[in-house]
mmCIF file of C-alpha atoms in Angstrom:
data_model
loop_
_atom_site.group_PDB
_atom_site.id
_atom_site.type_symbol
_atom_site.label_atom_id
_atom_site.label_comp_id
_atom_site.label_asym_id
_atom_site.label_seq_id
_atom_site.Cartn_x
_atom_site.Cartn_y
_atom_site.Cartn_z
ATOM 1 C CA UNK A 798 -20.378 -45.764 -36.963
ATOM 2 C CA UNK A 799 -23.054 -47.171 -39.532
ATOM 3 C CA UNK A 800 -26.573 -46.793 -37.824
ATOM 4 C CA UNK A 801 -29.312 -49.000 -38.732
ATOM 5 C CA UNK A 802 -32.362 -47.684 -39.916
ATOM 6 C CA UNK A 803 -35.681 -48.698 -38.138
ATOM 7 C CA UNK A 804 -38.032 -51.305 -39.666
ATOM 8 C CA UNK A 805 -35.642 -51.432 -42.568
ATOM 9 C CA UNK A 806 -36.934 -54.027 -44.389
ATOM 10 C CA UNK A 807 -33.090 -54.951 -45.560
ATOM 11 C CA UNK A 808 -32.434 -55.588 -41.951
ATOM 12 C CA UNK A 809 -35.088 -58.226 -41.331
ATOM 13 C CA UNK A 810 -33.982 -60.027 -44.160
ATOM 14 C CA UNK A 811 -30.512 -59.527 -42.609
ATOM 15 C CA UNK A 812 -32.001 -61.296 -39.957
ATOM 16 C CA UNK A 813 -33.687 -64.159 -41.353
ATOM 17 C CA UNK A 814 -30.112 -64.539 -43.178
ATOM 18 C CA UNK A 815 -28.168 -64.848 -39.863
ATOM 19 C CA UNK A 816 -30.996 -66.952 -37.926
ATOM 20 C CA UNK A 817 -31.117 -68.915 -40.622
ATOM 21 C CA UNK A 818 -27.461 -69.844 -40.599
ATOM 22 C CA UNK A 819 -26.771 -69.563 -36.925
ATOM 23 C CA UNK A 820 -29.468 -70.936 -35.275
ATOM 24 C CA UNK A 821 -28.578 -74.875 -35.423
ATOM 25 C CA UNK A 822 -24.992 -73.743 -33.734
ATOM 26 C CA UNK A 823 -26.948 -71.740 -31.487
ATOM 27 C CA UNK A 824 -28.915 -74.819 -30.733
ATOM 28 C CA UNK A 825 -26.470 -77.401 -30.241
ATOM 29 C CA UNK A 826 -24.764 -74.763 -27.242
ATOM 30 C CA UNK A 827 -28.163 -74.813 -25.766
ATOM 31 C CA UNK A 828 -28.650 -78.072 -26.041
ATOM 32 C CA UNK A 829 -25.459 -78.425 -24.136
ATOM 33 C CA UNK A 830 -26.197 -75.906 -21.661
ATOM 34 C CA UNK A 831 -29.616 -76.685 -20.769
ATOM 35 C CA UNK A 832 -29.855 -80.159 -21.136
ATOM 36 C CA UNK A 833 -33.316 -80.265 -22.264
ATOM 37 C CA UNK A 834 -34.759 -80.017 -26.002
ATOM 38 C CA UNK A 835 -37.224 -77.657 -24.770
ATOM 39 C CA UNK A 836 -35.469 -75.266 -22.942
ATOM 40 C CA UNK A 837 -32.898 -75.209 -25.863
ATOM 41 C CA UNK A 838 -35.173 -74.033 -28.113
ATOM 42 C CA UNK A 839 -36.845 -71.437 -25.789
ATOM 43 C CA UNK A 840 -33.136 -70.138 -25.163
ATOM 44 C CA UNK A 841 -32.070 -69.986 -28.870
ATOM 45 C CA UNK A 842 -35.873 -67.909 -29.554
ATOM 46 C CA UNK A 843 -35.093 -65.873 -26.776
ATOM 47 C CA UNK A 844 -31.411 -65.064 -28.236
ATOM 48 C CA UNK A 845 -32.580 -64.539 -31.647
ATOM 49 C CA UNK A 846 -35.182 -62.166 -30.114
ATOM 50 C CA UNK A 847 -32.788 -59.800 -28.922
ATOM 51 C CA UNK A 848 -30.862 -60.342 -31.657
ATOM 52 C CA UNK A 849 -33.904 -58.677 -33.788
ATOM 53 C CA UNK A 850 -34.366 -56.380 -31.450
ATOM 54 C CA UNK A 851 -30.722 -55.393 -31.554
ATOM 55 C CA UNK A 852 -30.805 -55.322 -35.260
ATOM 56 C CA UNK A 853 -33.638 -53.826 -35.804
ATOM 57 C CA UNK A 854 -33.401 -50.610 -33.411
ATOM 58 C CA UNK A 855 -33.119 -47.226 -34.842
ATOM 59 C CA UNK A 856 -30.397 -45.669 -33.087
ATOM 60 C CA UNK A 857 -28.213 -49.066 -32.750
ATOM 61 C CA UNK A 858 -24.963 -49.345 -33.891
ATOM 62 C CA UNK A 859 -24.844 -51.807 -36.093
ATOM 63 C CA UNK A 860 -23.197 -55.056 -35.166
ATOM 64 C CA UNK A 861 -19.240 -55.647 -36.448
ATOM 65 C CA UNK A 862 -20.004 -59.345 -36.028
ATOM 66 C CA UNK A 863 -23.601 -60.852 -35.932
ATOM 67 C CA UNK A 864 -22.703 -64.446 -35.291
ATOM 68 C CA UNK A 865 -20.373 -63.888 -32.077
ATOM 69 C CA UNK A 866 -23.208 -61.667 -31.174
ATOM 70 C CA UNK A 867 -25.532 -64.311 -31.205
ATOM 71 C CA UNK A 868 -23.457 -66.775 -29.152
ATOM 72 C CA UNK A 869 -22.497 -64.200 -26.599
ATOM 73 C CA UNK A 870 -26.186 -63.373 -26.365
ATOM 74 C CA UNK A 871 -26.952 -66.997 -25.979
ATOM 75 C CA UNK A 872 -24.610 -67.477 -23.251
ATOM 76 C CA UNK A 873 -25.077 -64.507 -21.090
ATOM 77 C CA UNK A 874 -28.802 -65.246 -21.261
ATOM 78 C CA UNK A 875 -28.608 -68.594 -20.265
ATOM 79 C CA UNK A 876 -26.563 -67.978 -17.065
ATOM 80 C CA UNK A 877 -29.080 -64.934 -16.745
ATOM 81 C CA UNK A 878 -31.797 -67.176 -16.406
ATOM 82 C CA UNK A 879 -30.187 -69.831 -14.453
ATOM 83 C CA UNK A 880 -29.695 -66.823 -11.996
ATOM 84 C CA UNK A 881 -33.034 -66.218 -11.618
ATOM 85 C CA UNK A 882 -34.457 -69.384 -11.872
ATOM 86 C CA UNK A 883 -31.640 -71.441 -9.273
ATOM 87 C CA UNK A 884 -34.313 -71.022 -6.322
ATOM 88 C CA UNK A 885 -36.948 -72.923 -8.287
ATOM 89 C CA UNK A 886 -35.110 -75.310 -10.203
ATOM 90 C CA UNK A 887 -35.592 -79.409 -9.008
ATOM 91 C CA UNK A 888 -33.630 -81.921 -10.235
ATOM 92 C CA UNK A 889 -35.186 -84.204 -12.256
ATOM 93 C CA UNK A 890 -35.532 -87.836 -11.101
ATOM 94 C CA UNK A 891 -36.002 -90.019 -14.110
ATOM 95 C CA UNK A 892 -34.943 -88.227 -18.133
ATOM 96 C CA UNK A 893 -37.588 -87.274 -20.045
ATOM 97 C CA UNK A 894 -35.990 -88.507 -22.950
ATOM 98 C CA UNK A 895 -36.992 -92.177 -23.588
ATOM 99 C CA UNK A 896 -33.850 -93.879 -26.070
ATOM 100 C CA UNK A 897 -35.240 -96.052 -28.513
ATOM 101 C CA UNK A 898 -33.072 -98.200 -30.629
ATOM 102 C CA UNK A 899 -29.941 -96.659 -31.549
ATOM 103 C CA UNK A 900 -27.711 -98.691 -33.577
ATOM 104 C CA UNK A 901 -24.994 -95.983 -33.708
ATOM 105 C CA UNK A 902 -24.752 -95.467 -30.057
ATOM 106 C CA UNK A 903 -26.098 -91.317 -30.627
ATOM 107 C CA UNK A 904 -28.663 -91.014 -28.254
ATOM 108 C CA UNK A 905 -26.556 -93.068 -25.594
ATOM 109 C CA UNK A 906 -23.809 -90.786 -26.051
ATOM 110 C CA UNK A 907 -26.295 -87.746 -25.839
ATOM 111 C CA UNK A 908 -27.373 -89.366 -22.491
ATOM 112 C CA UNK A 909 -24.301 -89.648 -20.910
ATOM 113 C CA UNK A 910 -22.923 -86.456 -22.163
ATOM 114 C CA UNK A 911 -25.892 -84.886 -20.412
ATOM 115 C CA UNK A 912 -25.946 -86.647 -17.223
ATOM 116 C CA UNK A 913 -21.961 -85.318 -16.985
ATOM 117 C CA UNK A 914 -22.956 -81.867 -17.879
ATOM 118 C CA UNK A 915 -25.413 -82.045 -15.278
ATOM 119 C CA UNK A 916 -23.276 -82.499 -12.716
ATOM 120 C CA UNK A 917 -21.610 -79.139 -13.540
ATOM 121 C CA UNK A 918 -22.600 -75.890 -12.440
ATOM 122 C CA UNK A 919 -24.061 -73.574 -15.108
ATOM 123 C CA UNK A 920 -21.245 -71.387 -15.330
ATOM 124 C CA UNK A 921 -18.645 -74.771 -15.422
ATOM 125 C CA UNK A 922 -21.181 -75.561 -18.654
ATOM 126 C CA UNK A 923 -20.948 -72.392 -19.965
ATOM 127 C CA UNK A 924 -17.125 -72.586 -19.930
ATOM 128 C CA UNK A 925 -17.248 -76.193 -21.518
ATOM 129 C CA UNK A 926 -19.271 -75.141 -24.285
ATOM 130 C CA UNK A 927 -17.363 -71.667 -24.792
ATOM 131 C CA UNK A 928 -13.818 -73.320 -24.622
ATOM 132 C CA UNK A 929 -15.011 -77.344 -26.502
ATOM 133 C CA UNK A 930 -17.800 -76.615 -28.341
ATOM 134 C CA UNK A 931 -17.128 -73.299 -29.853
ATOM 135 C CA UNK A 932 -13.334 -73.164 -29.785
ATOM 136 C CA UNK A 933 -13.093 -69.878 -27.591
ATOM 137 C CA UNK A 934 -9.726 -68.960 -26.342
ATOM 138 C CA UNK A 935 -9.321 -68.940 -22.794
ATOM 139 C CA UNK A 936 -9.032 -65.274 -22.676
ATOM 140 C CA UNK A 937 -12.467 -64.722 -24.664
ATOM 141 C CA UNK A 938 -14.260 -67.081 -22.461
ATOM 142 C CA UNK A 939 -13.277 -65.383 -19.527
ATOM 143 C CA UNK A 940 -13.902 -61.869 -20.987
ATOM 144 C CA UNK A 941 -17.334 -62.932 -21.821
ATOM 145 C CA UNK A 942 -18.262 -64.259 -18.338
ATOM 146 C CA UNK A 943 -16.761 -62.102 -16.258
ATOM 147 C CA UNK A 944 -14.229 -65.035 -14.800
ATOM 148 C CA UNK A 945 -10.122 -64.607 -14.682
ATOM 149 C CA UNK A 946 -8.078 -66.519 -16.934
ATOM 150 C CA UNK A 947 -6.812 -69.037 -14.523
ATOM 151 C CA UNK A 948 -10.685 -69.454 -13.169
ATOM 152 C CA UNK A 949 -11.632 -70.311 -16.236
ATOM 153 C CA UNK A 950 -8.849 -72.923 -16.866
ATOM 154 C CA UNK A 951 -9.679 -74.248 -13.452
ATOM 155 C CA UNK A 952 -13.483 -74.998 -14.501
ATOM 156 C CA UNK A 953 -12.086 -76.330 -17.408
ATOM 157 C CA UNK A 954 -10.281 -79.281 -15.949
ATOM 158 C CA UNK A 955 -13.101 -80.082 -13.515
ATOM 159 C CA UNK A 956 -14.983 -80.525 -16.365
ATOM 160 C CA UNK A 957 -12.533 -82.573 -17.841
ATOM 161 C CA UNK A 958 -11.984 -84.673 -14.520
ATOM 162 C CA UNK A 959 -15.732 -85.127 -14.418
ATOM 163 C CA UNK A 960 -16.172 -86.337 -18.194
ATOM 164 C CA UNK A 961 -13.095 -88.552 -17.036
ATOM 165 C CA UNK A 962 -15.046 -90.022 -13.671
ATOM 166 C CA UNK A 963 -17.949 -90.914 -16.647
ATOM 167 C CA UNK A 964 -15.492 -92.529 -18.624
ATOM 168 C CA UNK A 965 -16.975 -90.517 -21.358
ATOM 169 C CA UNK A 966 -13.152 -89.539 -22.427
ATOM 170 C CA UNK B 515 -7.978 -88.229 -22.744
ATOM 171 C CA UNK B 516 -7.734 -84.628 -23.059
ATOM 172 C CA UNK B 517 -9.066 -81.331 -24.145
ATOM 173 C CA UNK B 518 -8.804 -82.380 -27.686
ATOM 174 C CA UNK B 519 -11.020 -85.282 -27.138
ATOM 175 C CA UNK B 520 -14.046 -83.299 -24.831
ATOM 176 C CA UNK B 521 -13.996 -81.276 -28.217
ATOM 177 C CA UNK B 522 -14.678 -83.940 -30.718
ATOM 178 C CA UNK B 523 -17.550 -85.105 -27.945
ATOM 179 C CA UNK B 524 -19.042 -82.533 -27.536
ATOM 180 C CA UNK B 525 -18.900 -82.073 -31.402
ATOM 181 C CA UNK B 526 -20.262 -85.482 -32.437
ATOM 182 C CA UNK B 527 -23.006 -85.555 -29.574
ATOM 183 C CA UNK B 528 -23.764 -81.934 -30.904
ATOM 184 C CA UNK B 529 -24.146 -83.070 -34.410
ATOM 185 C CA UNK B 530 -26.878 -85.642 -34.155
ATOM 186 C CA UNK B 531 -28.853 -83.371 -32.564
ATOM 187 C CA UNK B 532 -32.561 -82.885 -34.813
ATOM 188 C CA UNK B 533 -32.860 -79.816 -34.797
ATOM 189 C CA UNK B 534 -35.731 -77.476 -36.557
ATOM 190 C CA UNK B 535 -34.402 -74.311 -37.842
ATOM 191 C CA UNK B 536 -37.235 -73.251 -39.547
ATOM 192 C CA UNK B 537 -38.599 -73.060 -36.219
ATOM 193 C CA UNK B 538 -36.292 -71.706 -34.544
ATOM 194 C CA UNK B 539 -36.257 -68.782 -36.678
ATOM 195 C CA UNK B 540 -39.875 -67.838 -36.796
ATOM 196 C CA UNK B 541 -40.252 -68.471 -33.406
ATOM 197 C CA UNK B 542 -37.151 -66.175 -32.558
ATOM 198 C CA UNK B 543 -38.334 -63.457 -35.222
ATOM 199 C CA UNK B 544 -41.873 -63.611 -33.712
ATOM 200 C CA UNK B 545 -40.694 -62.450 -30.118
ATOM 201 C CA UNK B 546 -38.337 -60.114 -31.265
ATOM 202 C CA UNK B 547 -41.151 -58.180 -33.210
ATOM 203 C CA UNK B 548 -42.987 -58.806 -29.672
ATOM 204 C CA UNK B 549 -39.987 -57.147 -27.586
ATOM 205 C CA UNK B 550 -39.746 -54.569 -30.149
ATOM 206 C CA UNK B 551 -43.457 -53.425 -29.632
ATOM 207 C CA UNK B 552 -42.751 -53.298 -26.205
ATOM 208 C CA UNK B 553 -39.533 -51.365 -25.830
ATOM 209 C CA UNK B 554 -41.745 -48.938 -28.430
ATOM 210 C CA UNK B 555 -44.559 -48.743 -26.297
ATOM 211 C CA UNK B 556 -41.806 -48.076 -23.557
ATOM 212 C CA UNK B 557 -40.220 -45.708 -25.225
ATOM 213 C CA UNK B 558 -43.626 -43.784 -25.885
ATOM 214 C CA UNK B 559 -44.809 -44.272 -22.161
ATOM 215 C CA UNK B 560 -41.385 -42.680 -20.984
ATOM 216 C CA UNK B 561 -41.903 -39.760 -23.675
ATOM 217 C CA UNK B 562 -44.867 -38.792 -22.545
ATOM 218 C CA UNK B 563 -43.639 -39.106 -19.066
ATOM 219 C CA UNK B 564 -40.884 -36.638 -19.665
ATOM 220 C CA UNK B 565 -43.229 -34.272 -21.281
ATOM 221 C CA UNK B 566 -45.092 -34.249 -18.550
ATOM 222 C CA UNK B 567 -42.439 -33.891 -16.136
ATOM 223 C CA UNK B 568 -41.348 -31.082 -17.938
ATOM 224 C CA UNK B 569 -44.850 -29.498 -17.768
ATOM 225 C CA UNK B 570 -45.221 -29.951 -14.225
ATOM 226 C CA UNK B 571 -41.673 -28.310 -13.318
ATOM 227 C CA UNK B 572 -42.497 -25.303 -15.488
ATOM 228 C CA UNK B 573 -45.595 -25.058 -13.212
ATOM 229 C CA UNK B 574 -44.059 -26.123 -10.064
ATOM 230 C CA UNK B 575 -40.788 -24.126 -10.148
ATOM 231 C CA UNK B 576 -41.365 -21.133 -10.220
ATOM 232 C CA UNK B 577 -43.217 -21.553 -7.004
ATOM 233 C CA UNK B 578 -40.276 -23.396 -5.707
ATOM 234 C CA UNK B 579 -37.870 -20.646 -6.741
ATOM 235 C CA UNK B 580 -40.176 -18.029 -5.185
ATOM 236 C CA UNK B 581 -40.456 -20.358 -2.420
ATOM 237 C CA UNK B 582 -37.179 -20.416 -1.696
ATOM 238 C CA UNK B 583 -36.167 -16.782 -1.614
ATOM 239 C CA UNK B 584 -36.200 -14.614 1.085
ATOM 240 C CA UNK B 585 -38.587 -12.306 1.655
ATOM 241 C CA UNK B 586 -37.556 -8.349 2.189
ATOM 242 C CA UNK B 587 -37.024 -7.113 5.440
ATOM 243 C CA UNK B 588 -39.866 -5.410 7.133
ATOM 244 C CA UNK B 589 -39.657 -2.311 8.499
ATOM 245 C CA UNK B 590 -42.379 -0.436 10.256
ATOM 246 C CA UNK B 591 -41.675 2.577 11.009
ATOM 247 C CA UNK B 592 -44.165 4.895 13.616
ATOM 248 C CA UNK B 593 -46.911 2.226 13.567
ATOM 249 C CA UNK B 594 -47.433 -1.383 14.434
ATOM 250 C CA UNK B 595 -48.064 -4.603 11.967
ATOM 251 C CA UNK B 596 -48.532 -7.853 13.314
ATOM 252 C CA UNK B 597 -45.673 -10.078 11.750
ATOM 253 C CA UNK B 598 -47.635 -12.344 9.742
ATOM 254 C CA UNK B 599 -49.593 -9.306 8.072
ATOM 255 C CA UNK B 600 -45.729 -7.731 7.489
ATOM 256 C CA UNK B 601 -44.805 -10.944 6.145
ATOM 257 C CA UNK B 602 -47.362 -11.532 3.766
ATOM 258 C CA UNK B 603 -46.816 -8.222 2.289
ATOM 259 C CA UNK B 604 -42.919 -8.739 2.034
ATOM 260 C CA UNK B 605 -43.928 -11.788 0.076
ATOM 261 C CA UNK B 606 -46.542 -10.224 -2.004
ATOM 262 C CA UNK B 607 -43.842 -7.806 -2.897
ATOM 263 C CA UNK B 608 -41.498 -10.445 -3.450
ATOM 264 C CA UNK B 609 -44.177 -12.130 -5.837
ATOM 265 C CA UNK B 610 -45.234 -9.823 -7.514
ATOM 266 C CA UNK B 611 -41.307 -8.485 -8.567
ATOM 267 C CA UNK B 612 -40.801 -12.196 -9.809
ATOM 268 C CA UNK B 613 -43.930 -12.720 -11.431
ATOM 269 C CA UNK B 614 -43.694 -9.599 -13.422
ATOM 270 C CA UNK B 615 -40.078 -9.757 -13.562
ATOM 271 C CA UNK B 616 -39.456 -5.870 -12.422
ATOM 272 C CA UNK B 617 -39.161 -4.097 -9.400
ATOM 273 C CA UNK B 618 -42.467 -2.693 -8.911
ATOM 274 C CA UNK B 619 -43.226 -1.500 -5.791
ATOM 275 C CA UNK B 620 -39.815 0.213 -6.445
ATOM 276 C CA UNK B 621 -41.398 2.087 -9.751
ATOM 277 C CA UNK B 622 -43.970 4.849 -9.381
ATOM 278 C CA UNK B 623 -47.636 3.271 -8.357
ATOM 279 C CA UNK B 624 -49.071 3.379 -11.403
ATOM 280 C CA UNK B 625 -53.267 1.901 -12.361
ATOM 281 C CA UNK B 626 -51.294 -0.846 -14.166
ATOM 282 C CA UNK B 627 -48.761 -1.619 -12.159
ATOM 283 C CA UNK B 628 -51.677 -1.500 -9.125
ATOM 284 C CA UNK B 629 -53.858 -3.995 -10.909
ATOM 285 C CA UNK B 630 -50.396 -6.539 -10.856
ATOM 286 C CA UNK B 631 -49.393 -6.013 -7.695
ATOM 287 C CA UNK B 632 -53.250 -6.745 -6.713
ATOM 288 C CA UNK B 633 -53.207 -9.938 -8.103
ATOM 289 C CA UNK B 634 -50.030 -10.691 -5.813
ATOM 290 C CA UNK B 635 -51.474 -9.220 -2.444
ATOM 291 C CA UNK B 636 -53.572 -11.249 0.454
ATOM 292 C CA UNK B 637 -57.293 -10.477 0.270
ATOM 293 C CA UNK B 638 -57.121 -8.574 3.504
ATOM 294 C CA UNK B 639 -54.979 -5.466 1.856
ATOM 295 C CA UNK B 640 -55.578 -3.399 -0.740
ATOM 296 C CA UNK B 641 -53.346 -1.162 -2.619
ATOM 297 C CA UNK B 642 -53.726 2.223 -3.920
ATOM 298 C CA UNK B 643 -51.746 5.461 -4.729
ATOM 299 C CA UNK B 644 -50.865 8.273 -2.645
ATOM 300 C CA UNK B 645 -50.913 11.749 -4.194
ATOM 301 C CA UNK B 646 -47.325 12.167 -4.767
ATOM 302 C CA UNK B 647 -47.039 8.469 -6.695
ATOM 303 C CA UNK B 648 -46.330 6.831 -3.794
ATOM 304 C CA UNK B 649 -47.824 3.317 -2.932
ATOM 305 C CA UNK B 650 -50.209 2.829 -0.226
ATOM 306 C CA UNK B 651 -51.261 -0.437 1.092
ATOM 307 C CA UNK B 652 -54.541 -0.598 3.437
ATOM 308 C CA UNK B 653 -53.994 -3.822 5.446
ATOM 309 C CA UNK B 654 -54.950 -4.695 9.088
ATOM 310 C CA UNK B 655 -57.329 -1.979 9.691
ATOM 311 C CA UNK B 656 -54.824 0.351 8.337
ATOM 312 C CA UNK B 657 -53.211 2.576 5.526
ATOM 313 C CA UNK B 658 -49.372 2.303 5.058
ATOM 314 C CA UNK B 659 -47.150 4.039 3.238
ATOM 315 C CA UNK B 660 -45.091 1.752 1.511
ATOM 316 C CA UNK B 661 -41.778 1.841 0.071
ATOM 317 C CA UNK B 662 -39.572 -1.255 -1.367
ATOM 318 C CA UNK B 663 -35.803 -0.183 -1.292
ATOM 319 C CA UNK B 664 -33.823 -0.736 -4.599
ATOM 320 C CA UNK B 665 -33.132 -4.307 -5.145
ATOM 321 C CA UNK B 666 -36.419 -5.294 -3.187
ATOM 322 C CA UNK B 667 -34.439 -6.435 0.167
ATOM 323 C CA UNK B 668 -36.246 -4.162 2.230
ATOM 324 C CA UNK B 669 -39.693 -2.613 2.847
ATOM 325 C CA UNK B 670 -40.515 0.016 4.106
ATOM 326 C CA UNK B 671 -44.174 0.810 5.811
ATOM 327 C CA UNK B 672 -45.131 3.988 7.336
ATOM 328 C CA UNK B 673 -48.438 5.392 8.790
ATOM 329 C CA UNK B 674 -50.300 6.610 6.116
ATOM 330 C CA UNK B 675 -51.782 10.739 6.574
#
């Protein structure tokens, strides 16, 4: 196995390269995960922190493949936090988003979209995003968060139903 | 109305998303260099924490390994020794054969080997030789003839003339 070499300066630019190119993908999954702009971008910093960190340690293997990395990362932290932070969350009465004209119907869409997620559990958002957004196999997604095959299928059509019950399908 | 179309959604509600890469990255970048100067500092902390817990257990057990052997059997023979004064001598003994790593209450008494054992003994006895090489201990009032059997199981203490 390659080893990569501490404070190399190659690897920060190896870095930068793979932020650089990841992070909007990154973003858009936390955008649909968290619901919130802010918290989107504090999970995406907090991904490509350990991402560094991973890249960057002396005695780490290097990584076969950076960008699934990333989006594992992302994922697993997400639900991490939500763990931790389920005893404190509130649910928000009125959006914090205020939609201003929108001739092309985006931020309505973004609105909706939201408000369905929502209504999901973290880990039912986690498999929308894994299986709709980034085109995971069933098999993957499961692997990844520790579900079965068939429970992630399962979470999958709730989600569906519930984008159905929106009429956002 | 199916998975094909919670794809293209979730893909076109994705898409017009504004997002600021530029931030993203430096802002990701900058905490990583922050959780790398912690897991260093970490790192360090736990370093010197194993050095010292090395340093303490080469203190610490030897004591415990003396600590945990048994002490030689006493025997008195023709004169009386209250336990505790037999006991401390069985462990002086002891001590002093694992401190010096050799037997040597069971080697002739010798100035050197004396000054050793000294070090090892209670400061109620003293030790000293008898004519013939023997060892003589002086302890509760008293001068003993003493003799540790080979293999330092068993001590012998006898009335000294």
């Amino acid at each position: 196995m390659e080893r990569t070499k501490f404070g190399d300066a190659g690897t920060e630019r190896e870095f930068e390269e793979l932020a650089t190119a990841e992070a909007a993908g990154l973003y858009r999954s936390a955008w649909l995960l968290c619901g919130h702009r802010e918290q989107a971008e504090d999970l995406v910093q907090e991904t490509l922190a350990k991402v560094y960190d991973r890249m960057t340690r002396r005695f780490g293997t290097r990584i076969d493949n950076p960008a699934a990395y990333a989006h594992t990362t992302l994922v697993r932290t997400f639900l991490s936090a939500r763990r931790l932070r389920s005893s404190t969350e509130l649910p928000y009465a009125d959006l914090p988003d205020v939609a201003g004209p929108d001739p092309a119907g985006g931020v309505d869409l973004r609105l909706a979209l939201r408000e369905a997620l929502a209504d999901l559990s973290s880990l039912d958002r986690a498999v929308v995003v894994l299986r709709y957004l980034e085109d995971r196999p069933v098999e993957e997604a499961a692997g990844l968060l520790g579900l079965s095959p068939g429970a992630v299928r399962n979470r999958s059509m709730r989600a569906l139903a519930r984008m159905r019950e929106r009429s956002l399908l | 109305m199916n998975e094909n179309d919670l794809s293209l959604l979730l893909d076109r509600a994705a898409h017009r998303l504004d997002i600021d890469t530029a931030r993203l990255v430096a802002g990701g970048a900058e905490r990583g260099r922050g959780l790398r100067r912690r897991r260093r500092l970490a790192t360090g902390g736990a370093a010197v924490m194993a050095v010292a817990a090395v340093g303490m257990a080469g203190v610490v057990l030897p004591d415990l390994v003396r600590a945990g052997q048994e002490p030689p059997t006493v025997t008195v023979e023709d004169g009386v020794l209250k336990p505790a004064a037999a006991t401390r001598l069985a462990r002086a003994a002891t001590d002093s054969v694992a401190t010096a790593e050799e037997d040597l209450l069971a080697g002739p008494c010798t100035q050197d080997a004396i000054d050793r054992l000294d070090g090892a003994l209670g400061p109620t006895e003293t030790v000293s030789c008898s004519p013939d090489g023997g060892w003589v201990v002086e302890a509760e009032g008293k001068r003993w003839e003493m003799r540790l059997a080979e293999g330092g199981d068993e001590l012998h203490l006898r009335p000294a003339e």
